[in-house]
């Protein structure tokens, strides 16, 4: 058939085909397929794949593609990245998806980062670290050797590990505070080394002192005020500390009037919340109202002691393991075995290291010291973050 005659015939049959019902169109196609040879069937197969498998990420506007991608979980998105270079480019640039995935893993988000591909890389780093935590492989151990006698107390601040007992200090105030076995708290002039005041009221050995700037307002204090917390076996006392060194106790907190219920010798205070552990659970107070916000219980493991507490994670331990708790679910997500360390009832022979990661990991703050404790051989056992794989 000549080309011109073929085109006329094709136009006529097309008009007729369009006038058929769907059922008639299907029967017509079935008949044509039955008459086709291998060349025609191959041609049909190639063109149908192109027509039916439309690349929506390539065809849709970028904003609409991002909206659709938000409905997929991160692991599915990582699989989708393998489809093609175009898919990988679009999916990797979907910042909101990867930021949300990082937040769900307890990762801190810096919104100032403008690199579109940054957050997928952060997620991959985050998922690796969380997998290490889940598999109890995120840490490594080391030792400090050099003491010739028993190490009774450890103190860590600003990257320095010292062997002193129950102290805290503030350079701006030029003040150091210390707890004592004589049930007192002493306030010292840091530069002069002289005692400015002795605070009384405790009925037990003061095992922990924390000096921190207040971040909330109440009837008793304002944001920016310096606050001293001191804890013994049963109570936590709150003191205002300034250049005038006021010695009047503002408030006394406890978890029970039953003297058989003791506070664990650890205390957390960040200017907004007070946290302490006991046999009844982990207690969190609101510093503005002094109300108990929540009590976290871990029925599967009793008598966990507090090492550190943040917005996302808490660091806990018992006689056998170091634990990480996800505070959003109040579940233990990782543990690390501990050696037979010296079990100090005063809580002075063990401590947490860097604590910023407790407010959320960011890929940079999961380095350095996690935990330290003195050992029977006079050494200091260290638990450190393992480098990213």
Short mmCIF file of C-alpha atoms in Angstrom, two decimals:
data_model
loop_
_atom_site.label_atom_id
_atom_site.label_comp_id
_atom_site.label_asym_id
_atom_site.label_seq_id
_atom_site.Cartn_x
_atom_site.Cartn_y
_atom_site.Cartn_z
CA UNK A 1 0.00 0.00 0.00
CA UNK A 2 1.31 3.40 -0.95
CA UNK A 3 2.17 5.81 1.89
CA UNK A 4 -0.59 8.25 0.97
CA UNK A 5 -3.21 5.51 0.74
CA UNK A 6 -1.96 4.06 4.06
CA UNK A 7 -2.31 7.39 5.86
CA UNK A 8 -5.86 7.81 4.48
CA UNK A 9 -6.75 4.30 5.59
CA UNK A 10 -5.20 4.89 9.05
CA UNK A 11 -7.18 8.12 9.52
CA UNK A 12 -10.42 6.37 8.62
CA UNK A 13 -9.84 3.40 10.89
CA UNK A 14 -8.79 5.72 13.73
CA UNK A 15 -12.07 7.63 13.49
CA UNK A 16 -13.95 4.35 13.50
CA UNK A 17 -11.89 2.99 16.45
CA UNK A 18 -12.59 6.08 18.55
CA UNK A 19 -16.33 5.61 18.00
CA UNK A 20 -16.29 2.10 19.50
CA UNK A 21 -17.16 1.20 23.06
CA UNK A 22 -14.38 0.15 25.44
CA UNK A 23 -15.37 -3.50 25.03
CA UNK A 24 -15.28 -3.20 21.24
CA UNK A 25 -11.88 -1.47 21.40
CA UNK A 26 -10.52 -4.32 23.51
CA UNK A 27 -11.87 -6.95 21.10
CA UNK A 28 -10.31 -5.05 18.16
CA UNK A 29 -6.92 -4.93 19.89
CA UNK A 30 -7.14 -8.63 20.78
CA UNK A 31 -7.81 -9.44 17.16
CA UNK A 32 -4.92 -7.28 15.91
CA UNK A 33 -2.55 -8.86 18.47
CA UNK A 34 -3.56 -12.33 17.28
CA UNK A 35 -2.62 -11.34 13.73
CA UNK A 36 0.75 -9.84 14.77
CA UNK A 37 4.11 -11.51 14.33
CA UNK A 38 7.25 -11.35 16.49
CA UNK A 39 8.36 -7.95 15.18
CA UNK A 40 4.99 -6.36 15.91
CA UNK A 41 4.75 -7.92 19.39
CA UNK A 42 8.24 -6.70 20.31
CA UNK A 43 7.35 -3.21 19.11
CA UNK A 44 4.13 -3.32 21.15
CA UNK A 45 5.96 -4.48 24.30
CA UNK A 46 8.58 -1.73 24.13
CA UNK A 47 6.03 1.04 23.65
CA UNK A 48 3.62 -0.22 26.31
CA UNK A 49 6.39 -0.17 28.93
CA UNK A 50 7.09 3.48 28.13
CA UNK A 51 3.39 4.40 28.24
CA UNK A 52 2.46 2.49 31.37
CA UNK A 53 5.59 3.04 33.51
CA UNK A 54 5.63 6.82 33.69
CA UNK A 55 8.45 8.33 35.74
CA UNK A 56 6.33 10.56 37.99
CA UNK A 57 9.35 11.98 39.85
CA UNK A 58 10.69 13.18 36.51
CA UNK A 59 7.36 14.50 35.23
CA UNK A 60 5.91 16.11 38.37
CA UNK A 61 6.91 19.55 39.71
CA UNK A 62 9.57 19.24 42.42
CA UNK A 63 7.25 20.56 45.17
CA UNK A 64 4.63 17.91 44.37
CA UNK A 65 7.28 15.19 44.27
CA UNK A 66 8.46 16.25 47.75
CA UNK A 67 4.89 16.10 49.03
CA UNK A 68 4.46 12.52 47.78
CA UNK A 69 7.82 11.43 49.17
CA UNK A 70 6.82 12.53 52.67
CA UNK A 71 4.42 9.59 52.82
CA UNK A 72 7.21 7.02 52.47
CA UNK A 73 9.38 5.74 55.31
CA UNK A 74 13.15 6.41 55.18
CA UNK A 75 14.15 2.82 54.41
CA UNK A 76 11.79 2.74 51.41
CA UNK A 77 13.21 6.05 50.23
CA UNK A 78 16.74 4.68 50.40
CA UNK A 79 15.63 1.79 48.20
CA UNK A 80 13.99 4.24 45.79
CA UNK A 81 17.32 6.07 45.52
CA UNK A 82 18.65 3.02 43.69
CA UNK A 83 16.08 3.30 40.86
CA UNK A 84 17.97 5.92 38.87
CA UNK A 85 20.28 8.90 39.21
CA UNK A 86 17.28 11.22 38.77
CA UNK A 87 15.37 9.55 41.60
CA UNK A 88 18.42 9.64 43.86
CA UNK A 89 18.91 13.35 43.14
CA UNK A 90 15.27 14.27 43.86
CA UNK A 91 14.92 12.08 46.97
CA UNK A 92 18.25 13.18 48.44
CA UNK A 93 17.22 16.83 48.08
CA UNK A 94 13.97 16.35 50.04
CA UNK A 95 15.20 18.13 53.17
CA UNK A 96 11.99 17.89 55.21
CA UNK A 97 11.82 14.12 54.84
CA UNK A 98 15.38 13.53 56.05
CA UNK A 99 15.16 16.12 58.85
CA UNK A 100 12.02 14.40 60.17
CA UNK A 101 13.73 11.01 59.96
CA UNK A 102 16.69 12.37 61.93
CA UNK A 103 14.41 13.89 64.60
CA UNK A 104 12.63 10.55 65.00
CA UNK A 105 16.01 8.96 65.75
CA UNK A 106 16.72 11.54 68.46
CA UNK A 107 19.01 13.69 66.32
CA UNK A 108 19.40 17.45 66.77
CA UNK A 109 18.43 19.58 63.75
CA UNK A 110 20.30 22.74 62.75
CA UNK A 111 17.90 24.62 60.47
CA UNK A 112 20.65 27.01 59.41
CA UNK A 113 22.25 24.31 57.23
CA UNK A 114 21.17 25.12 53.66
CA UNK A 115 22.84 22.26 51.78
CA UNK A 116 19.97 20.31 50.18
CA UNK A 117 21.90 17.02 50.24
CA UNK A 118 23.17 17.43 53.83
CA UNK A 119 20.33 15.79 55.75
CA UNK A 120 20.29 12.51 53.86
CA UNK A 121 23.99 12.14 54.73
CA UNK A 122 23.18 12.99 58.36
CA UNK A 123 20.41 10.37 58.39
CA UNK A 124 22.77 7.69 57.08
CA UNK A 125 25.22 8.61 59.84
CA UNK A 126 22.41 8.62 62.41
CA UNK A 127 21.04 5.24 61.41
CA UNK A 128 24.52 3.76 61.73
CA UNK A 129 25.01 5.16 65.23
CA UNK A 130 21.54 4.05 66.38
CA UNK A 131 22.21 0.57 64.97
CA UNK A 132 25.44 0.48 66.99
CA UNK A 133 23.47 1.44 70.11
CA UNK A 134 20.81 -1.18 69.40
CA UNK A 135 23.49 -3.85 68.93
CA UNK A 136 25.36 -2.66 72.07
CA UNK A 137 28.42 -1.79 69.99
CA UNK A 138 28.56 2.00 70.26
CA UNK A 139 31.21 2.20 72.97
CA UNK A 140 34.75 1.08 73.72
CA UNK A 141 36.77 0.95 76.91
CA UNK A 142 40.08 2.32 78.15
CA UNK A 143 41.90 2.85 81.46
CA UNK A 144 43.81 5.59 83.24
CA UNK A 145 46.70 4.31 85.35
CA UNK A 146 48.86 6.30 87.75
CA UNK A 147 47.25 6.42 91.20
CA UNK A 148 49.15 4.56 93.91
CA UNK A 149 46.14 4.28 96.23
CA UNK A 150 42.37 3.97 96.02
CA UNK A 151 40.55 6.68 94.04
CA UNK A 152 37.63 7.70 96.23
CA UNK A 153 36.01 10.34 94.04
CA UNK A 154 35.79 11.52 90.42
CA UNK A 155 34.69 14.87 88.98
CA UNK A 156 34.32 15.86 85.32
CA UNK A 157 33.76 19.30 83.82
CA UNK A 158 34.84 21.14 80.66
CA UNK A 159 36.73 18.12 79.34
CA UNK A 160 38.76 17.58 82.53
CA UNK A 161 38.55 14.46 84.72
CA UNK A 162 39.64 15.09 88.31
CA UNK A 163 39.80 12.93 91.45
CA UNK A 164 37.92 15.19 93.91
CA UNK A 165 34.65 14.75 95.76
CA UNK A 166 31.25 16.51 95.49
CA UNK A 167 32.20 19.92 94.07
CA UNK A 168 31.08 22.37 91.40
CA UNK A 169 32.30 25.82 90.41
CA UNK A 170 31.48 28.91 88.35
CA UNK A 171 34.16 31.20 86.93
CA UNK A 172 31.79 34.16 86.48
CA UNK A 173 30.88 34.16 90.19
CA UNK A 174 34.42 33.16 91.20
CA UNK A 175 32.71 30.57 93.42
CA UNK A 176 33.32 26.91 94.22
CA UNK A 177 30.81 24.87 96.23
CA UNK A 178 31.51 21.59 98.00
CA UNK A 179 29.45 18.98 99.85
CA UNK A 180 30.81 17.44 103.02
CA UNK A 181 30.50 14.42 105.31
CA UNK A 182 29.65 16.80 108.19
CA UNK A 183 26.23 17.47 106.54
CA UNK A 184 27.20 20.97 105.38
CA UNK A 185 27.72 22.73 102.07
CA UNK A 186 30.59 25.17 101.85
CA UNK A 187 30.82 28.13 99.47
CA UNK A 188 34.39 29.15 98.57
CA UNK A 189 35.98 32.09 96.80
CA UNK A 190 37.57 30.29 93.86
CA UNK A 191 40.49 32.68 93.33
CA UNK A 192 41.26 33.37 96.99
CA UNK A 193 40.59 29.86 98.31
CA UNK A 194 38.72 31.23 101.34
CA UNK A 195 35.41 29.91 102.70
CA UNK A 196 32.64 32.49 102.22
CA UNK A 197 29.80 30.60 103.87
CA UNK A 198 28.73 27.29 105.35
CA UNK A 199 25.18 26.16 104.54
CA UNK A 200 23.48 23.93 107.09
CA UNK A 201 20.24 21.96 107.19
CA UNK A 202 21.14 18.55 105.82
CA UNK A 203 20.90 15.54 108.17
CA UNK A 204 23.08 13.24 106.06
CA UNK A 205 26.33 13.35 104.13
CA UNK A 206 25.98 15.80 101.21
CA UNK A 207 26.78 13.57 98.25
CA UNK A 208 26.13 15.95 95.36
CA UNK A 209 26.21 19.70 94.68
CA UNK A 210 25.25 21.38 91.41
CA UNK A 211 25.74 25.09 90.64
CA UNK A 212 23.66 26.24 87.67
CA UNK A 213 22.05 29.35 86.19
CA UNK A 214 18.24 29.38 86.44
CA UNK A 215 16.34 29.39 83.13
CA UNK A 216 12.74 29.79 84.35
CA UNK A 217 10.78 32.29 86.45
CA UNK A 218 8.96 31.57 89.70
CA UNK A 219 8.06 33.38 92.90
CA UNK A 220 11.43 32.38 94.37
CA UNK A 221 13.83 33.03 91.48
CA UNK A 222 14.20 34.60 88.05
CA UNK A 223 15.98 33.57 84.84
CA UNK A 224 19.68 34.31 85.18
CA UNK A 225 19.83 33.74 88.94
CA UNK A 226 22.49 31.31 90.08
CA UNK A 227 21.06 28.34 91.96
CA UNK A 228 22.81 25.76 94.11
CA UNK A 229 21.31 22.29 94.57
CA UNK A 230 22.65 20.02 97.29
CA UNK A 231 21.51 16.44 97.87
CA UNK A 232 21.88 13.90 100.64
CA UNK A 233 20.44 10.43 101.16
CA UNK A 234 16.86 11.66 101.53
CA UNK A 235 16.51 15.30 100.43
CA UNK A 236 17.42 17.86 97.79
CA UNK A 237 17.86 21.43 99.00
CA UNK A 238 17.69 24.53 96.77
CA UNK A 239 19.74 27.64 97.59
CA UNK A 240 20.11 31.03 95.89
CA UNK A 241 23.76 31.81 95.15
CA UNK A 242 24.98 35.25 94.11
CA UNK A 243 27.78 37.61 94.89
CA UNK A 244 26.13 38.29 98.23
CA UNK A 245 26.08 34.51 98.98
CA UNK A 246 22.58 34.33 100.43
CA UNK A 247 22.35 31.28 102.68
CA UNK A 248 18.57 30.84 103.05
CA UNK A 249 17.23 27.56 101.69
CA UNK A 250 14.42 28.19 99.18
CA UNK A 251 12.93 24.72 99.03
CA UNK A 252 13.48 21.11 100.12
CA UNK A 253 12.42 18.24 97.84
CA UNK A 254 12.00 14.54 98.62
CA UNK A 255 10.31 11.52 97.03
CA UNK A 256 8.95 9.94 100.20
CA UNK A 257 8.64 10.46 103.95
CA UNK A 258 9.56 6.80 104.35
CA UNK A 259 13.20 6.75 105.44
CA UNK A 260 13.65 3.32 103.87
CA UNK A 261 13.35 5.02 100.44
CA UNK A 262 16.68 6.62 99.60
CA UNK A 263 17.73 8.90 96.79
CA UNK A 264 20.43 7.52 94.53
CA UNK A 265 23.64 9.58 94.87
CA UNK A 266 23.23 11.39 91.53
CA UNK A 267 21.48 14.66 90.67
CA UNK A 268 20.68 16.46 87.42
CA UNK A 269 19.81 20.15 87.14
CA UNK A 270 19.86 22.14 83.90
CA UNK A 271 18.11 25.33 85.05
CA UNK A 272 14.64 24.06 84.02
CA UNK A 273 14.28 20.59 85.54
CA UNK A 274 15.58 18.65 88.53
CA UNK A 275 15.99 14.90 88.12
CA UNK A 276 16.99 12.31 90.67
CA UNK A 277 16.55 8.54 90.92
CA UNK A 278 15.36 6.38 93.79
CA UNK A 279 13.99 2.89 94.39
CA UNK A 280 10.57 4.30 93.41
CA UNK A 281 11.78 5.38 89.97
CA UNK A 282 13.28 8.35 88.17
CA UNK A 283 11.73 11.62 89.43
CA UNK A 284 11.57 14.81 87.34
CA UNK A 285 10.56 18.13 88.95
CA UNK A 286 9.61 21.35 87.16
CA UNK A 287 11.93 24.01 88.60
CA UNK A 288 9.41 26.83 88.09
CA UNK A 289 6.72 25.21 90.23
CA UNK A 290 8.64 22.44 92.05
CA UNK A 291 5.86 20.05 90.95
CA UNK A 292 6.71 16.49 90.00
CA UNK A 293 6.27 16.25 86.22
CA UNK A 294 6.70 12.51 85.90
CA UNK A 295 8.04 9.38 87.53
CA UNK A 296 9.74 6.95 85.15
CA UNK A 297 9.71 3.34 86.26
CA UNK A 298 11.69 0.50 84.71
CA UNK A 299 10.00 -2.65 86.04
CA UNK A 300 12.30 -4.96 84.08
CA UNK A 301 15.37 -3.54 85.88
CA UNK A 302 15.12 -2.33 89.45
CA UNK A 303 17.16 0.37 91.19
CA UNK A 304 18.72 2.04 88.17
CA UNK A 305 20.95 4.95 89.16
CA UNK A 306 21.00 8.23 87.22
CA UNK A 307 24.13 9.46 85.46
CA UNK A 308 22.75 12.02 82.99
CA UNK A 309 19.41 13.35 81.78
CA UNK A 310 18.54 15.35 78.64
CA UNK A 311 15.69 16.24 76.31
CA UNK A 312 15.92 12.96 74.37
CA UNK A 313 18.08 10.46 76.27
CA UNK A 314 18.98 9.50 79.83
CA UNK A 315 22.14 7.69 80.91
CA UNK A 316 21.57 5.13 83.69
CA UNK A 317 23.47 2.26 85.26
CA UNK A 318 23.35 -0.56 87.77
CA UNK A 319 25.96 -3.01 89.09
CA UNK A 320 26.33 -4.74 85.71
CA UNK A 321 25.49 -2.42 82.83
CA UNK A 322 25.45 1.12 81.53
CA UNK A 323 22.05 1.90 79.93
CA UNK A 324 20.67 4.48 77.50
CA UNK A 325 16.97 5.31 77.80
CA UNK A 326 14.90 7.02 75.10
CA UNK A 327 12.88 9.45 77.23
CA UNK A 328 10.23 9.83 74.50
CA UNK A 329 9.21 6.19 74.95
CA UNK A 330 10.75 5.62 78.41
CA UNK A 331 12.35 2.45 77.04
CA UNK A 332 15.95 1.22 77.31
CA UNK A 333 17.52 1.19 73.84
CA UNK A 334 21.12 0.19 74.57
CA UNK A 335 23.42 -1.21 77.24
CA UNK A 336 27.13 -1.69 77.80
CA UNK A 337 28.75 -4.14 80.27
CA UNK A 338 30.60 -2.67 83.24
CA UNK A 339 33.45 -4.29 85.19
CA UNK A 340 33.40 -4.98 88.91
CA UNK A 341 33.92 -1.37 89.97
CA UNK A 342 34.02 0.07 93.47
CA UNK A 343 30.43 0.46 94.62
CA UNK A 344 30.48 3.76 96.51
CA UNK A 345 27.31 4.41 98.50
CA UNK A 346 28.04 8.12 98.21
CA UNK A 347 28.15 8.00 94.41
CA UNK A 348 31.58 9.56 94.23
CA UNK A 349 33.47 6.80 92.42
CA UNK A 350 31.57 6.96 89.10
CA UNK A 351 30.36 9.71 86.79
CA UNK A 352 29.14 10.61 83.30
CA UNK A 353 31.36 12.37 80.76
CA UNK A 354 30.22 14.66 77.96
CA UNK A 355 26.44 15.14 78.24
CA UNK A 356 25.37 17.33 75.29
CA UNK A 357 24.33 14.23 73.30
CA UNK A 358 21.59 13.56 75.85
CA UNK A 359 19.66 16.47 74.28
CA UNK A 360 19.95 14.75 70.89
CA UNK A 361 22.83 13.41 68.83
CA UNK A 362 24.12 15.58 65.99
CA UNK A 363 26.94 13.53 64.47
CA UNK A 364 29.60 15.51 66.31
CA UNK A 365 28.74 15.27 70.03
CA UNK A 366 28.96 11.46 70.18
CA UNK A 367 32.69 11.47 70.90
CA UNK A 368 34.87 11.30 73.99
CA UNK A 369 34.05 10.19 77.51
CA UNK A 370 30.71 8.54 78.36
CA UNK A 371 31.38 7.03 81.79
CA UNK A 372 34.24 6.70 84.28
CA UNK A 373 34.63 4.72 87.48
CA UNK A 374 37.45 3.90 89.88
CA UNK A 375 38.66 0.28 90.03
CA UNK A 376 40.01 -1.94 92.85
CA UNK A 377 43.48 -1.86 91.22
CA UNK A 378 43.57 1.97 91.67
CA UNK A 379 43.03 2.58 87.94
CA UNK A 380 40.13 4.49 86.39
CA UNK A 381 37.95 2.56 83.92
CA UNK A 382 36.67 4.65 80.99
CA UNK A 383 33.77 4.03 78.59
CA UNK A 384 34.21 6.05 75.39
CA UNK A 385 32.19 6.60 72.25
CA UNK A 386 33.41 4.41 69.41
CA UNK A 387 34.21 6.25 66.20
CA UNK A 388 31.63 6.04 63.41
CA UNK A 389 32.11 3.08 61.10
#
